[in-house]
Coordinates of C-alpha atoms and ligand atoms in Angstrom, one line a residue:
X1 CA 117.2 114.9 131.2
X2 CA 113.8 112.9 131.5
X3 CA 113.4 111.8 127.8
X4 CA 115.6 109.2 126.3
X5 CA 118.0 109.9 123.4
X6 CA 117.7 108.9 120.4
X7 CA 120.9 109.0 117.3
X8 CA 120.6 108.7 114.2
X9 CA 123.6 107.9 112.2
X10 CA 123.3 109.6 109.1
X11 CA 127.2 108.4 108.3
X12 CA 126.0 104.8 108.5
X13 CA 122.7 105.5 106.3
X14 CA 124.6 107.2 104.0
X15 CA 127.1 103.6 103.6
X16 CA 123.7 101.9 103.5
X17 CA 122.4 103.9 100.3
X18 CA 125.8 104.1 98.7
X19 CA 126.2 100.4 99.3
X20 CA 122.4 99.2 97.8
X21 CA 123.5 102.0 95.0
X22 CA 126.6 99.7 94.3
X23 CA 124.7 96.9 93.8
X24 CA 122.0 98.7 91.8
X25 CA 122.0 98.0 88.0
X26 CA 120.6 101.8 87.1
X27 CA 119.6 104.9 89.2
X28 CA 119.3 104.4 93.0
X29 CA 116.3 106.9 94.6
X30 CA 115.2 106.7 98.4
X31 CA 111.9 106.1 100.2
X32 CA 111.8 108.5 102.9
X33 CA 107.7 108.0 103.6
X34 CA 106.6 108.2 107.4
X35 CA 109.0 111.0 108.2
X36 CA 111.8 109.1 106.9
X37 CA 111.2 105.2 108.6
X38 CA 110.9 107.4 112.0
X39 CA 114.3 108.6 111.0
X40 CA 113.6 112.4 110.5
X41 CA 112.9 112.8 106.7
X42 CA 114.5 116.0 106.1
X43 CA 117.5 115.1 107.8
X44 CA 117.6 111.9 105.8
X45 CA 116.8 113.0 102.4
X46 CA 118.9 116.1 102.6
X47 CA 122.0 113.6 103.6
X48 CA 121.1 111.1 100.7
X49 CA 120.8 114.0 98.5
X50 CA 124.0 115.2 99.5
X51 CA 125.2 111.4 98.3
X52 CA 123.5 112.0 95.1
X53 CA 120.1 110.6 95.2
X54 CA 117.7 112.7 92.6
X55 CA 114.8 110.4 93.4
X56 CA 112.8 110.4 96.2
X57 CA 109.5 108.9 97.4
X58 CA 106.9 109.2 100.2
X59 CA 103.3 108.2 100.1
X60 CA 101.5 111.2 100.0
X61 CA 101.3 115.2 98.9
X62 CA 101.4 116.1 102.6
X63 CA 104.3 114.6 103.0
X64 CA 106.2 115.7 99.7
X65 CA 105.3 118.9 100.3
X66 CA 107.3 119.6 103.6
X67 CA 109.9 117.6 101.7
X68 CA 110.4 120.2 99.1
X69 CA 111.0 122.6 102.0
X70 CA 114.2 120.7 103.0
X71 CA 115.1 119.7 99.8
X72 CA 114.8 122.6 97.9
X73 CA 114.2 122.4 94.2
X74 CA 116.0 120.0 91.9
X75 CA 115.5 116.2 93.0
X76 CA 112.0 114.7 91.9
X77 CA 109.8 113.8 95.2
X78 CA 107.1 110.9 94.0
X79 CA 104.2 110.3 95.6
X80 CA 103.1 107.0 96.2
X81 CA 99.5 107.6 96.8
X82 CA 98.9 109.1 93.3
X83 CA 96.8 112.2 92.5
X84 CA 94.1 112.6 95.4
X85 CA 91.1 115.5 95.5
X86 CA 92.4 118.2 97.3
X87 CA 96.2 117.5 96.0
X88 CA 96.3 119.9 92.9
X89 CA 98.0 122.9 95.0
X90 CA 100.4 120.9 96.6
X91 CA 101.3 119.0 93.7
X92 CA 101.7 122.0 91.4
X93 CA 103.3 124.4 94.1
X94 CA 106.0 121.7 95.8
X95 CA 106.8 120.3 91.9
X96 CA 105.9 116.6 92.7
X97 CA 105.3 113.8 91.0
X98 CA 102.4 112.0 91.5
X99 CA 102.2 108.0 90.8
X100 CA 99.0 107.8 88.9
X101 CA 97.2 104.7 90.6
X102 CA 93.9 104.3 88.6
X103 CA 92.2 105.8 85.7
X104 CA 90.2 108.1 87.7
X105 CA 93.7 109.8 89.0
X106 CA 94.8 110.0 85.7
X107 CA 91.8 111.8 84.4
X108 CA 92.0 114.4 87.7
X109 CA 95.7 114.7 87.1
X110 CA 95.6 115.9 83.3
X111 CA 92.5 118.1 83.7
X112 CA 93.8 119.8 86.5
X113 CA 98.1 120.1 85.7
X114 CA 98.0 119.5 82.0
X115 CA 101.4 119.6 81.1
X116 CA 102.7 118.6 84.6
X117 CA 104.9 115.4 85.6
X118 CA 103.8 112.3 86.8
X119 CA 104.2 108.4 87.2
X120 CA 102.4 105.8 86.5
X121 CA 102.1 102.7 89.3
X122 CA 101.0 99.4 88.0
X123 CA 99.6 96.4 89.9
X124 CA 101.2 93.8 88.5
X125 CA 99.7 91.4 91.8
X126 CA 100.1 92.7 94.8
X127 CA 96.4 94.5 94.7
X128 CA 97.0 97.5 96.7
X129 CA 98.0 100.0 94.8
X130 CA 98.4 101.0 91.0
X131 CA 96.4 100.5 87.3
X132 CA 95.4 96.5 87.0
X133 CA 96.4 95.7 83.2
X134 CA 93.0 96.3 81.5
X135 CA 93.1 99.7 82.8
X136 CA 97.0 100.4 81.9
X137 CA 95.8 99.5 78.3
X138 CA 93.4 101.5 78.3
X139 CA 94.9 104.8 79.5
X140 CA 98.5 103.7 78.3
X141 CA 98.6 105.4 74.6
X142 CA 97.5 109.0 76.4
X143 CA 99.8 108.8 79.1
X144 CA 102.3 107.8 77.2
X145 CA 101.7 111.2 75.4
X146 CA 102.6 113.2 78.2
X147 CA 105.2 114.1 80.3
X148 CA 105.3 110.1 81.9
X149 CA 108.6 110.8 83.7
X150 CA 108.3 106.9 85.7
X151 CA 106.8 103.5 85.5
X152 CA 106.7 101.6 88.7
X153 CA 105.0 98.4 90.4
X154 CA 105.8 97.1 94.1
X155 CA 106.9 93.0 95.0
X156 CA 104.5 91.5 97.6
X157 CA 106.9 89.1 98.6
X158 CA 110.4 90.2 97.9
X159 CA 112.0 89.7 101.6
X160 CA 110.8 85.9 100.5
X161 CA 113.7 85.3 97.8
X162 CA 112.2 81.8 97.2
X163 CA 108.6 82.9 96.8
X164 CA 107.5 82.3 93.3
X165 CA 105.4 84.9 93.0
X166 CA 108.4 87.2 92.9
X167 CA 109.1 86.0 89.3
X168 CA 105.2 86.3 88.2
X169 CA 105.1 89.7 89.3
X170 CA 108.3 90.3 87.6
X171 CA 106.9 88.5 84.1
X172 CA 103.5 90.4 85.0
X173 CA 105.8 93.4 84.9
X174 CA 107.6 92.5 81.9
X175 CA 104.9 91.9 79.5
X176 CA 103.1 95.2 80.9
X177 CA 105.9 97.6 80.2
X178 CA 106.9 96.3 76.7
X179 CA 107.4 98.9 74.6
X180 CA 107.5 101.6 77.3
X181 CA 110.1 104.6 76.8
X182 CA 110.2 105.8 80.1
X183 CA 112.3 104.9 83.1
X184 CA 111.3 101.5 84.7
X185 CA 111.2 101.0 88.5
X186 CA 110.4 97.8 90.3
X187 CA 112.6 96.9 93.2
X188 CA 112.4 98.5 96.9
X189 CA 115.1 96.8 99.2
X190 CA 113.9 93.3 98.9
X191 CA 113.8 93.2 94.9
X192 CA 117.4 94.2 94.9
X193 CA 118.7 91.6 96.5
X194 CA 116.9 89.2 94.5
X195 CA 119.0 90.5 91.6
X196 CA 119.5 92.5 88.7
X197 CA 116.8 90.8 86.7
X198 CA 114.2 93.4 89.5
X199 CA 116.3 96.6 89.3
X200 CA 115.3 98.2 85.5
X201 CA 116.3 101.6 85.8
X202 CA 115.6 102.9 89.3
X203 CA 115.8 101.2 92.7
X204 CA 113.9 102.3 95.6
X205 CA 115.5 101.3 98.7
X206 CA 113.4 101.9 102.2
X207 CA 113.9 99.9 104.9
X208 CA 117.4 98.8 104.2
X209 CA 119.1 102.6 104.3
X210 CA 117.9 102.7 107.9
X211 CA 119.4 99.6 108.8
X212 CA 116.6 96.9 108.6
X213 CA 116.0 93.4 107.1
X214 CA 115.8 91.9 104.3
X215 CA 119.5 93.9 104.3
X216 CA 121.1 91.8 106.6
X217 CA 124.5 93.9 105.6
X218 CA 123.2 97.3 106.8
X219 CA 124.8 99.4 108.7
X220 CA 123.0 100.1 112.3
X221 CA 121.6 103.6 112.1
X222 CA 119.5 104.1 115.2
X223 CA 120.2 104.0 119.0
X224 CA 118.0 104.6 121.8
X225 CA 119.8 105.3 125.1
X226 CA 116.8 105.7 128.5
X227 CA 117.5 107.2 131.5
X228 CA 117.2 105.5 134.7
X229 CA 114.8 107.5 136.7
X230 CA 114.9 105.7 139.7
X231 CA 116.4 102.6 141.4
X232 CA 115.2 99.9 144.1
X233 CA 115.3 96.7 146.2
X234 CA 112.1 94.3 145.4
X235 CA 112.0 91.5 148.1
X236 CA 111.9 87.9 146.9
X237 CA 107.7 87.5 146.5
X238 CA 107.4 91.2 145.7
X239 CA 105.8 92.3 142.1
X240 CA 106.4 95.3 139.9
X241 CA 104.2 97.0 137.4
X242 CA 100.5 97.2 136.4
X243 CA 98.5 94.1 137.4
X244 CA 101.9 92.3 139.3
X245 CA 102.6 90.6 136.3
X246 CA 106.1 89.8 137.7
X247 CA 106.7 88.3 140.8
X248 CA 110.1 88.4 141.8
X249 CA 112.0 84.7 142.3
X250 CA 114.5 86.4 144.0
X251 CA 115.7 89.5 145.9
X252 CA 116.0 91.9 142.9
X253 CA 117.3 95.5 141.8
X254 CA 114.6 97.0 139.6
X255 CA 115.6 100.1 137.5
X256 CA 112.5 102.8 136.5
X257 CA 113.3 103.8 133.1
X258 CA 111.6 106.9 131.3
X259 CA 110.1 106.0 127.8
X260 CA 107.1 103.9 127.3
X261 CA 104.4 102.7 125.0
X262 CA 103.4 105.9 123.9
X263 CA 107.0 106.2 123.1
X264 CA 106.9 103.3 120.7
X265 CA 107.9 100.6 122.9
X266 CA 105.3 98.4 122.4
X267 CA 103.1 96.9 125.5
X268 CA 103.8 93.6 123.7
X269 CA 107.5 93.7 124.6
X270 CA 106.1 93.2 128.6
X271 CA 108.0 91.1 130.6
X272 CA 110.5 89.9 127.3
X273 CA 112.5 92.8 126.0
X274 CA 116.0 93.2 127.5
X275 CA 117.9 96.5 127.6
X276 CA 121.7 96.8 128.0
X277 CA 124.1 97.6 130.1
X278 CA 127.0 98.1 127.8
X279 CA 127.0 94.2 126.3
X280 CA 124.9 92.9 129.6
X281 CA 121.1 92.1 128.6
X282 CA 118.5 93.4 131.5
X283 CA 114.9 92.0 130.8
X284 CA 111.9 94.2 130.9
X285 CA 110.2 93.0 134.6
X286 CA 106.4 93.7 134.6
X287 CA 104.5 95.6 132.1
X288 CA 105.5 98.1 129.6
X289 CA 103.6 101.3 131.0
X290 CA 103.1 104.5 129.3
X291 CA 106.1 106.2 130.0
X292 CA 108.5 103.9 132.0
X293 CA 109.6 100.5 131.9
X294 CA 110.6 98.7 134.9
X295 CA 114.2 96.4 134.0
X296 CA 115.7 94.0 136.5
X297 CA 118.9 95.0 137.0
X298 CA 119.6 92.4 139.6
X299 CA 123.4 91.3 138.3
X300 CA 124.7 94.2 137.1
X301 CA 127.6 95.2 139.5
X302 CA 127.0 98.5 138.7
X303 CA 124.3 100.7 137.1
X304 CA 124.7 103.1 134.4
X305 CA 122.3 106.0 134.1
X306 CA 121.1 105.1 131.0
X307 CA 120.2 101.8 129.4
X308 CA 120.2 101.2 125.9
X309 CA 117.6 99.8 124.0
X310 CA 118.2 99.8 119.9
X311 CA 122.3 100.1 119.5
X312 CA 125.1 97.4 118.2
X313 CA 123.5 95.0 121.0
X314 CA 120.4 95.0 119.7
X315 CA 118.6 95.8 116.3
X316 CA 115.4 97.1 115.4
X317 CA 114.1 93.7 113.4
X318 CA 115.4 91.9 117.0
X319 CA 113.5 93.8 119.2
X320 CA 110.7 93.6 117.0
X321 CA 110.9 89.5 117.0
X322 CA 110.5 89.8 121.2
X323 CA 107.4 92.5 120.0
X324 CA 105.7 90.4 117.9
X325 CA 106.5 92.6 115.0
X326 CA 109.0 94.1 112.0
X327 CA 111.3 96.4 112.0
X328 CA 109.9 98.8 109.7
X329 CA 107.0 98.7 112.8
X330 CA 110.0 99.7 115.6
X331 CA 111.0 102.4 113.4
X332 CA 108.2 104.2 112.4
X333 CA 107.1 104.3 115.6
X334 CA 110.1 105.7 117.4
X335 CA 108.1 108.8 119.4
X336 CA 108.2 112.4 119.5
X337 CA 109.3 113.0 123.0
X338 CA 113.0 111.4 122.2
X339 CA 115.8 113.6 122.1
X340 CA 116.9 113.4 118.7
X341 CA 120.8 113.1 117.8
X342 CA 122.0 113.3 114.5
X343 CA 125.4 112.4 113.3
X344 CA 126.8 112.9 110.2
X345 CA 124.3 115.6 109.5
Ligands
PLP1 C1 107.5 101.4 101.2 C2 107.7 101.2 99.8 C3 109.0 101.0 99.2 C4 110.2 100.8 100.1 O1 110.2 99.5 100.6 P1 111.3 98.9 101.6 O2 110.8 97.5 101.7 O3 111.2 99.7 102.8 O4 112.6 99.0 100.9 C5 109.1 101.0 97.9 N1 108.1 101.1 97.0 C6 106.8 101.2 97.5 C7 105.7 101.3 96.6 C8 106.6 101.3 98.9 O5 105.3 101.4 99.4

């Protein structure tokens, strides 16, 4: 096979949620936006489901909608992205819950579902999504009036423990849900680790269920394994790749391996990625091409058909520190063409 493999551990997400869930002060839900982190989100959702999560998220209709299909009914599917034009259907037909960002998608909401579910999100500093507090006052005595089933804001700077405006958004927070009789939800991976103080009533873990920082205890969840394609000799002087960025310093094996940057594997990662060999790193020689990377393979004894690229040697945040990037960037970009492998399912 030409495509390289890619398993995801649903076993070790699973311990992920159930160990975030543990620490949790209330309800635990699960962001499964961007098809799950690149992890597959029906797979995902219908695992953490299985776990007993009742609250999911993603960031928009489109995406709750194919949710629902995997889900079935039962557990409420959020959307991030509020009430949109163009929504109503999907809203009303899949049952989900729209986080109502602004006045304007409070006003579409209620005049075209009276009577159905939503959210509120407030901005309470981050200023990117969700009612500023003029607004919330405003709107807040009418929404309060109908079915408000969630009251949520988002830290800017959570993965920063020290950063003080963690605790003005949380006082921001605070003073703007005083009084407020529905469920409270603040934290997303980051805000749960900074403590209990963050978690109110419902937690919304992301980045740390599929194995990524700021939860430096998670489980690893994905793998990539790439078939070697081809193997051979480079002279001492010879170069490799698109534009000879590398010269080699020495006679050299170089191994063709199939996945590239329109795989994920960012062209960034040139010449400064390794792969493995079992626990032996192989640097990247020459440029990241669409579909193959070229690894020097020069001291391995031997060498195996595949290589591995995201596994216990090597996590998604530390590739992404050699790419010039986060882990939540590796993951959602993990490509179409891998074979995908699901354990635990
Ligand atoms: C993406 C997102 C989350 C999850 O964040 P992680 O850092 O991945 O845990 C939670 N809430 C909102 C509003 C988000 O956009």
């Amino acid at each position: 096979m030409g495509t390289g493999i890619l398993t995801i551990d649903l076993d070790a997400l699973a311990a992920n949620w159930r160990a975030l869930a543990r620490v949790s002060t209330g309800q635990t839900g699960a962001v499964v936006k961007a098809g799950g982190y690149g992890c597959g989100a029906d797979q995902v959702a219908t695992r953490l489901a299985r776990e007993g999560a009742r609250q999911f998220f993603v960031a928009t209709a489109e995406e709750g909608a194919a949710l629902r299909g995997a889900l079935g009914p039962g557990p409420a599917i959020n959307i991030f992205s509020g009430h949109m034009a163009g929504d109503t259907g999907a809203i009303r037909d899949h049952a989900l819950t729209p986080m109502l960002n602004s006045p304007e998608q409070a006003a579409r909401h209620r005049a075209a579902l009276p009577g159905h579910a939503y959210g509120v999100q407030l901005d309470t500093g981050m200023n990117r999504l969700g009612m500023e507090a003029p607004d919330w006052a405003a709107t807040r005595a009418e929404l309060e009036a109908g079915p408000l089933t969630l009251v949520m804001s988002h830290l800017a700077c959570a993965d920063d423990p020290g950063h003080p405006q963690n605790a003005a958004q949380l006082a921001a927070f605070v003073a703007m849900t005083a009084g407020v009789t529905a469920p409270r939800s603040f934290a997303a991976t980051g805000g749960i680790l900074l403590g209990p103080a963050y978690h109110f009533d419902l937690t919304r873990p992301g980045v740390g269920l599929y194995g990524g920082l700021p939860f430096a205890q998670a489980q690893r969840v994905v793998h990539l394994s790439l078939p070697v394609v081809q193997l051979r000799d480079v002279a001492m002087g010879e170069t490799v790749g698109y534009s000879a960025s590398f010269t080699a310093m020495r006679d050299s094996k170089i191994a063709t391996v199939s996945a590239g940057y329109a795989d994920g594997l960012i062209r960034y990662m040139s010449n400064a990625a390794a792969l493995f060999a079992g626990e032996t790193p192989c640097r990247l020689a020459g440029r990241v091409s669409m579909d193959l990377l070229t690894v020097d393979v020069t001291d391995l004894a031997e060498v195996p058909d595949h290589l591995d690229i995201l596994g216990p040697q090597q996590s998604v945040d530390q590739l992404a520190e050699v790419a010039g990037t986060i882990g939540y960037e590796i993951l959602t970009s993990l490509g179409g063409r891998y074979a995908r492998r699901y354990l635990g399912q």
